[in-house]
mmCIF file of N, CA and C in Angstrom:
data_model
loop_
_atom_site.group_PDB
_atom_site.id
_atom_site.type_symbol
_atom_site.label_atom_id
_atom_site.label_comp_id
_atom_site.label_asym_id
_atom_site.label_seq_id
_atom_site.Cartn_x
_atom_site.Cartn_y
_atom_site.Cartn_z
ATOM 1 N N MET E 9 127.387 65.020 28.798
ATOM 2 C CA MET E 9 128.136 65.515 27.612
ATOM 3 C C MET E 9 128.929 66.906 27.938
ATOM 4 N N CYS E 10 129.942 67.037 27.342
ATOM 5 C CA CYS E 10 130.808 68.242 27.637
ATOM 6 C C CYS E 10 130.127 69.583 27.045
ATOM 7 N N MET E 11 130.696 70.641 27.386
ATOM 8 C CA MET E 11 130.018 71.910 26.850
ATOM 9 C C MET E 11 130.398 71.979 25.440
ATOM 10 N N PHE E 12 131.433 71.484 24.887
ATOM 11 C CA PHE E 12 131.614 71.469 23.492
ATOM 12 C C PHE E 12 130.481 70.713 22.698
ATOM 13 N N CYS E 13 129.991 69.742 23.373
ATOM 14 C CA CYS E 13 128.959 68.965 22.643
ATOM 15 C C CYS E 13 127.669 69.928 22.501
ATOM 16 N N TYR E 14 127.288 70.605 23.525
ATOM 17 C CA TYR E 14 126.185 71.383 23.532
ATOM 18 C C TYR E 14 126.502 72.814 22.836
ATOM 19 N N TYR E 15 127.650 73.399 22.862
ATOM 20 C CA TYR E 15 127.889 74.592 22.296
ATOM 21 C C TYR E 15 129.136 74.708 21.503
ATOM 22 N N PRO E 16 129.062 73.974 20.256
ATOM 23 C CA PRO E 16 130.161 73.885 19.431
ATOM 24 C C PRO E 16 130.824 75.188 18.876
ATOM 25 N N GLU E 17 129.896 76.255 18.934
ATOM 26 C CA GLU E 17 130.278 77.426 18.458
ATOM 27 C C GLU E 17 131.436 78.220 19.313
ATOM 28 N N GLN E 18 131.524 77.749 20.653
ATOM 29 C CA GLN E 18 132.491 78.345 21.529
ATOM 30 C C GLN E 18 133.894 77.801 21.211
ATOM 31 N N PRO E 19 134.800 78.863 21.250
ATOM 32 C CA PRO E 19 136.153 78.440 20.862
ATOM 33 C C PRO E 19 136.713 77.369 21.874
ATOM 34 N N GLN E 20 137.448 76.411 21.264
ATOM 35 C CA GLN E 20 138.140 75.337 22.090
ATOM 36 C C GLN E 20 139.534 75.350 21.829
ATOM 37 N N ALA E 21 140.363 75.011 22.770
ATOM 38 C CA ALA E 21 141.847 74.926 22.598
ATOM 39 C C ALA E 21 142.019 73.821 21.584
ATOM 40 N N GLY E 22 141.404 72.726 21.547
ATOM 41 C CA GLY E 22 141.743 71.643 20.736
ATOM 42 C C GLY E 22 142.863 70.713 21.286
ATOM 43 N N ILE E 23 143.202 69.818 20.553
ATOM 44 C CA ILE E 23 144.178 68.840 20.934
ATOM 45 C C ILE E 23 145.492 69.064 20.081
ATOM 46 N N SER E 24 146.575 69.316 20.800
ATOM 47 C CA SER E 24 147.820 69.677 20.247
ATOM 48 C C SER E 24 148.185 68.495 19.211
ATOM 49 N N PRO E 25 148.910 68.927 18.134
ATOM 50 C CA PRO E 25 149.456 67.992 17.174
ATOM 51 C C PRO E 25 150.399 66.999 17.770
ATOM 52 N N ALA E 26 151.197 67.462 18.733
ATOM 53 C CA ALA E 26 152.167 66.491 19.424
ATOM 54 C C ALA E 26 151.316 65.467 20.385
ATOM 55 N N LEU E 27 150.217 65.867 20.857
ATOM 56 C CA LEU E 27 149.458 64.941 21.741
ATOM 57 C C LEU E 27 148.774 63.942 20.736
ATOM 58 N N ALA E 28 148.211 64.447 19.720
ATOM 59 C CA ALA E 28 147.484 63.551 18.655
ATOM 60 C C ALA E 28 148.526 62.524 18.123
ATOM 61 N N VAL E 29 149.759 62.901 17.794
ATOM 62 C CA VAL E 29 150.768 61.924 17.433
ATOM 63 C C VAL E 29 151.105 60.854 18.432
ATOM 64 N N ARG E 30 151.209 61.199 19.644
ATOM 65 C CA ARG E 30 151.482 60.299 20.746
ATOM 66 C C ARG E 30 150.281 59.375 20.830
ATOM 67 N N ALA E 31 149.175 59.923 20.759
ATOM 68 C CA ALA E 31 147.922 59.212 20.997
ATOM 69 C C ALA E 31 147.688 58.123 19.841
ATOM 70 N N ARG E 32 147.937 58.563 18.691
ATOM 71 C CA ARG E 32 147.868 57.605 17.505
ATOM 72 C C ARG E 32 148.855 56.567 17.490
ATOM 73 N N ARG E 33 150.022 56.826 18.066
ATOM 74 C CA ARG E 33 151.029 55.718 18.214
ATOM 75 C C ARG E 33 150.634 54.622 19.294
ATOM 76 N N ILE E 34 149.996 55.239 20.442
ATOM 77 C CA ILE E 34 149.519 54.293 21.510
ATOM 78 C C ILE E 34 148.340 53.544 21.014
ATOM 79 N N GLU E 35 147.398 54.256 20.264
ATOM 80 C CA GLU E 35 146.240 53.506 19.731
ATOM 81 C C GLU E 35 146.657 52.361 18.726
ATOM 82 N N ALA E 36 147.554 52.654 17.863
ATOM 83 C CA ALA E 36 148.088 51.696 16.963
ATOM 84 C C ALA E 36 148.709 50.397 17.570
ATOM 85 N N ALA E 37 149.304 50.673 18.751
ATOM 86 C CA ALA E 37 149.907 49.500 19.462
ATOM 87 C C ALA E 37 148.945 48.656 20.234
ATOM 88 N N GLN E 38 147.814 49.187 20.512
ATOM 89 C CA GLN E 38 146.732 48.400 21.289
ATOM 90 C C GLN E 38 146.207 47.180 20.427
ATOM 91 N N ALA E 39 145.871 46.278 21.134
ATOM 92 C CA ALA E 39 145.174 45.070 20.480
ATOM 93 C C ALA E 39 143.918 45.401 20.001
ATOM 94 N N GLY E 40 143.370 44.714 18.956
ATOM 95 C CA GLY E 40 142.000 44.879 18.503
ATOM 96 C C GLY E 40 142.018 45.782 17.281
ATOM 97 N N GLU E 41 140.900 46.093 16.837
ATOM 98 C CA GLU E 41 140.575 46.886 15.604
ATOM 99 C C GLU E 41 140.951 48.412 15.867
ATOM 100 N N ARG E 42 141.796 48.807 14.991
ATOM 101 C CA ARG E 42 142.414 50.209 15.052
ATOM 102 C C ARG E 42 141.285 51.255 14.618
ATOM 103 N N ALA E 43 141.220 52.214 15.117
ATOM 104 C CA ALA E 43 140.302 53.360 14.666
ATOM 105 C C ALA E 43 140.822 53.838 13.240
ATOM 106 N N PRO E 44 139.916 53.933 12.377
ATOM 107 C CA PRO E 44 140.289 54.327 10.940
ATOM 108 C C PRO E 44 140.808 55.759 11.099
ATOM 109 N N ASP E 45 141.649 56.021 9.971
ATOM 110 C CA ASP E 45 142.283 57.406 9.739
ATOM 111 C C ASP E 45 141.168 58.417 9.715
ATOM 112 N N LYS E 46 140.031 58.027 8.985
ATOM 113 C CA LYS E 46 138.997 59.098 8.990
ATOM 114 C C LYS E 46 138.352 59.367 10.327
ATOM 115 N N ALA E 47 138.270 58.365 11.226
ATOM 116 C CA ALA E 47 137.827 58.614 12.505
ATOM 117 C C ALA E 47 138.628 59.518 13.337
ATOM 118 N N TRP E 48 139.976 59.471 13.265
ATOM 119 C CA TRP E 48 140.859 60.386 13.850
ATOM 120 C C TRP E 48 140.815 61.862 13.279
ATOM 121 N N GLU E 49 140.627 61.965 11.860
ATOM 122 C CA GLU E 49 140.430 63.202 11.290
ATOM 123 C C GLU E 49 139.173 63.928 11.891
ATOM 124 N N ILE E 50 138.058 63.133 11.983
ATOM 125 C CA ILE E 50 136.878 63.731 12.430
ATOM 126 C C ILE E 50 136.970 64.113 13.813
ATOM 127 N N PHE E 51 137.598 63.191 14.657
ATOM 128 C CA PHE E 51 137.655 63.531 16.191
ATOM 129 C C PHE E 51 138.595 64.580 16.395
ATOM 130 N N LEU E 52 139.694 64.959 15.562
ATOM 131 C CA LEU E 52 140.383 65.995 15.726
ATOM 132 C C LEU E 52 140.046 67.199 15.121
ATOM 133 N N GLY E 53 138.780 67.199 14.508
ATOM 134 C CA GLY E 53 138.112 68.374 13.984
ATOM 135 C C GLY E 53 138.581 68.806 12.643
ATOM 136 N N ARG E 54 139.315 67.946 11.977
ATOM 137 C CA ARG E 54 139.718 68.361 10.440
ATOM 138 C C ARG E 54 138.733 67.949 9.557
ATOM 139 N N GLU E 55 137.806 67.060 9.808
ATOM 140 C CA GLU E 55 136.681 66.656 8.855
ATOM 141 C C GLU E 55 135.484 66.612 9.690
ATOM 142 N N SER E 56 134.387 66.452 9.045
ATOM 143 C CA SER E 56 133.086 66.254 9.835
ATOM 144 C C SER E 56 132.365 65.091 9.388
ATOM 145 N N GLY E 57 131.679 64.583 10.340
ATOM 146 C CA GLY E 57 130.928 63.258 10.069
ATOM 147 C C GLY E 57 130.819 62.580 11.489
ATOM 148 N N PRO E 58 130.123 61.386 11.399
ATOM 149 C CA PRO E 58 130.046 60.567 12.547
ATOM 150 C C PRO E 58 131.277 59.688 12.882
ATOM 151 N N VAL E 59 131.422 59.263 14.140
ATOM 152 C CA VAL E 59 132.430 58.435 14.534
ATOM 153 C C VAL E 59 131.918 57.384 15.382
ATOM 154 N N ALA E 60 132.119 56.092 15.001
ATOM 155 C CA ALA E 60 131.481 55.046 15.843
ATOM 156 C C ALA E 60 131.955 55.012 17.170
ATOM 157 N N TRP E 61 131.012 54.676 18.056
ATOM 158 C CA TRP E 61 131.370 54.702 19.509
ATOM 159 C C TRP E 61 132.640 53.880 19.832
ATOM 160 N N ARG E 62 132.786 52.683 19.305
ATOM 161 C CA ARG E 62 134.021 51.922 19.636
ATOM 162 C C ARG E 62 135.280 52.494 19.232
ATOM 163 N N HIS E 63 135.161 53.395 18.081
ATOM 164 C CA HIS E 63 136.343 54.175 17.693
ATOM 165 C C HIS E 63 136.601 55.359 18.598
ATOM 166 N N THR E 64 135.611 56.053 18.946
ATOM 167 C CA THR E 64 135.551 57.087 19.888
ATOM 168 C C THR E 64 136.162 56.802 21.214
ATOM 169 N N ALA E 65 135.630 55.701 21.816
ATOM 170 C CA ALA E 65 136.211 55.099 23.094
ATOM 171 C C ALA E 65 137.620 54.792 22.963
ATOM 172 N N ARG E 66 138.081 54.175 21.883
ATOM 173 C CA ARG E 66 139.490 53.835 21.776
ATOM 174 C C ARG E 66 140.337 54.992 21.486
ATOM 175 N N ILE E 67 139.873 56.080 20.746
ATOM 176 C CA ILE E 67 140.642 57.184 20.648
ATOM 177 C C ILE E 67 140.770 57.994 21.949
ATOM 178 N N LEU E 68 139.548 58.125 22.694
ATOM 179 C CA LEU E 68 139.757 58.901 24.001
ATOM 180 C C LEU E 68 140.726 58.107 24.958
ATOM 181 N N ALA E 69 140.646 56.812 24.992
ATOM 182 C CA ALA E 69 141.602 56.082 25.842
ATOM 183 C C ALA E 69 142.996 56.329 25.416
ATOM 184 N N ALA E 70 143.216 56.309 24.063
ATOM 185 C CA ALA E 70 144.635 56.602 23.697
ATOM 186 C C ALA E 70 145.099 58.129 23.978
ATOM 187 N N LEU E 71 144.183 58.967 23.857
ATOM 188 C CA LEU E 71 144.461 60.335 24.246
ATOM 189 C C LEU E 71 144.766 60.536 25.798
ATOM 190 N N GLU E 72 144.027 59.761 26.448
ATOM 191 C CA GLU E 72 144.136 59.789 28.016
ATOM 192 C C GLU E 72 145.495 59.291 28.313
ATOM 193 N N GLU E 73 145.839 58.203 27.848
ATOM 194 C CA GLU E 73 147.205 57.663 27.929
ATOM 195 C C GLU E 73 148.346 58.557 27.534
ATOM 196 N N ALA E 74 148.178 59.153 26.520
ATOM 197 C CA ALA E 74 149.180 59.935 25.878
ATOM 198 C C ALA E 74 149.337 61.283 26.687
ATOM 199 N N SER E 75 148.453 61.768 27.399
ATOM 200 C CA SER E 75 148.413 62.949 28.109
ATOM 201 C C SER E 75 149.368 62.971 29.329
ATOM 202 N N ASN E 76 149.633 61.649 29.825
ATOM 203 C CA ASN E 76 150.638 61.487 30.923
ATOM 204 C C ASN E 76 150.363 62.269 32.114
ATOM 205 N N SER E 77 149.901 63.427 32.093
ATOM 206 C CA SER E 77 149.735 64.310 33.193
ATOM 207 C C SER E 77 148.398 64.352 33.807
ATOM 208 N N PRO E 78 148.163 64.081 35.074
ATOM 209 C CA PRO E 78 146.847 64.039 35.721
ATOM 210 C C PRO E 78 146.168 65.449 35.428
ATOM 211 N N SER E 79 146.932 66.565 35.402
ATOM 212 C CA SER E 79 146.303 67.829 35.345
ATOM 213 C C SER E 79 145.976 67.997 33.825
ATOM 214 N N ALA E 80 146.439 67.287 32.803
ATOM 215 C CA ALA E 80 146.264 67.403 31.514
ATOM 216 C C ALA E 80 145.206 66.377 30.956
ATOM 217 N N ARG E 81 144.727 65.588 31.848
ATOM 218 C CA ARG E 81 143.749 64.483 31.497
ATOM 219 C C ARG E 81 142.508 65.074 30.848
ATOM 220 N N LEU E 82 142.125 64.446 29.842
ATOM 221 C CA LEU E 82 140.979 64.604 29.157
ATOM 222 C C LEU E 82 139.740 64.080 29.756
ATOM 223 N N ARG E 83 138.663 64.750 29.807
ATOM 224 C CA ARG E 83 137.514 64.235 30.498
ATOM 225 C C ARG E 83 136.160 64.572 29.615
ATOM 226 N N CYS E 84 135.356 63.432 29.637
ATOM 227 C CA CYS E 84 134.084 63.668 28.868
ATOM 228 C C CYS E 84 133.083 62.811 29.597
ATOM 229 N N ASP E 85 132.016 63.566 29.948
ATOM 230 C CA ASP E 85 130.933 62.942 30.813
ATOM 231 C C ASP E 85 130.366 61.676 29.985
ATOM 232 N N ALA E 86 130.299 61.779 28.595
ATOM 233 C CA ALA E 86 129.813 60.675 27.905
ATOM 234 C C ALA E 86 130.595 59.354 28.026
ATOM 235 N N VAL E 87 131.899 59.502 28.363
ATOM 236 C CA VAL E 87 132.870 58.344 28.546
ATOM 237 C C VAL E 87 132.671 57.665 29.894
ATOM 238 N N THR E 88 132.483 58.655 30.933
ATOM 239 C CA THR E 88 132.492 58.252 32.310
ATOM 240 C C THR E 88 131.124 57.767 32.817
ATOM 241 N N ALA E 89 130.017 58.062 31.964
ATOM 242 C CA ALA E 89 128.689 57.788 32.336
ATOM 243 C C ALA E 89 128.559 56.146 32.358
ATOM 244 N N PRO E 90 127.747 55.667 33.349
ATOM 245 C CA PRO E 90 127.634 54.269 33.479
ATOM 246 C C PRO E 90 126.838 53.923 32.102
ATOM 247 N N ALA E 91 127.174 52.657 31.775
ATOM 248 C CA ALA E 91 126.623 51.942 30.515
ATOM 249 C C ALA E 91 125.042 51.838 30.778
ATOM 250 N N ALA E 92 124.377 51.989 29.708
ATOM 251 C CA ALA E 92 122.820 51.511 29.710
ATOM 252 C C ALA E 92 122.731 50.054 29.853
ATOM 253 N N PRO E 93 121.776 49.568 30.570
ATOM 254 C CA PRO E 93 121.606 48.059 30.669
ATOM 255 C C PRO E 93 121.279 47.687 29.305
ATOM 256 N N VAL E 94 121.749 46.319 28.864
ATOM 257 C CA VAL E 94 121.398 45.788 27.568
ATOM 258 C C VAL E 94 120.173 44.995 27.611
#
């Protein structure tokens, strides 16, 4: 997990509104179940609560694609960790 997961009291730059708008458009255009508005609000820190993993993964993928720049790529150890055997 990232440092924000362990130390949420540390200030974070957050996701710019422009990046969030681009990511939401990308996510809406993807096939499959869309992440609900509530999941986006929670993910962007505007509300609190849980976000289902399938929505978190979808939001992160859209944010990754929206960032366009390798130096601006978002990284989260939870996303890149190998999946546990089922």
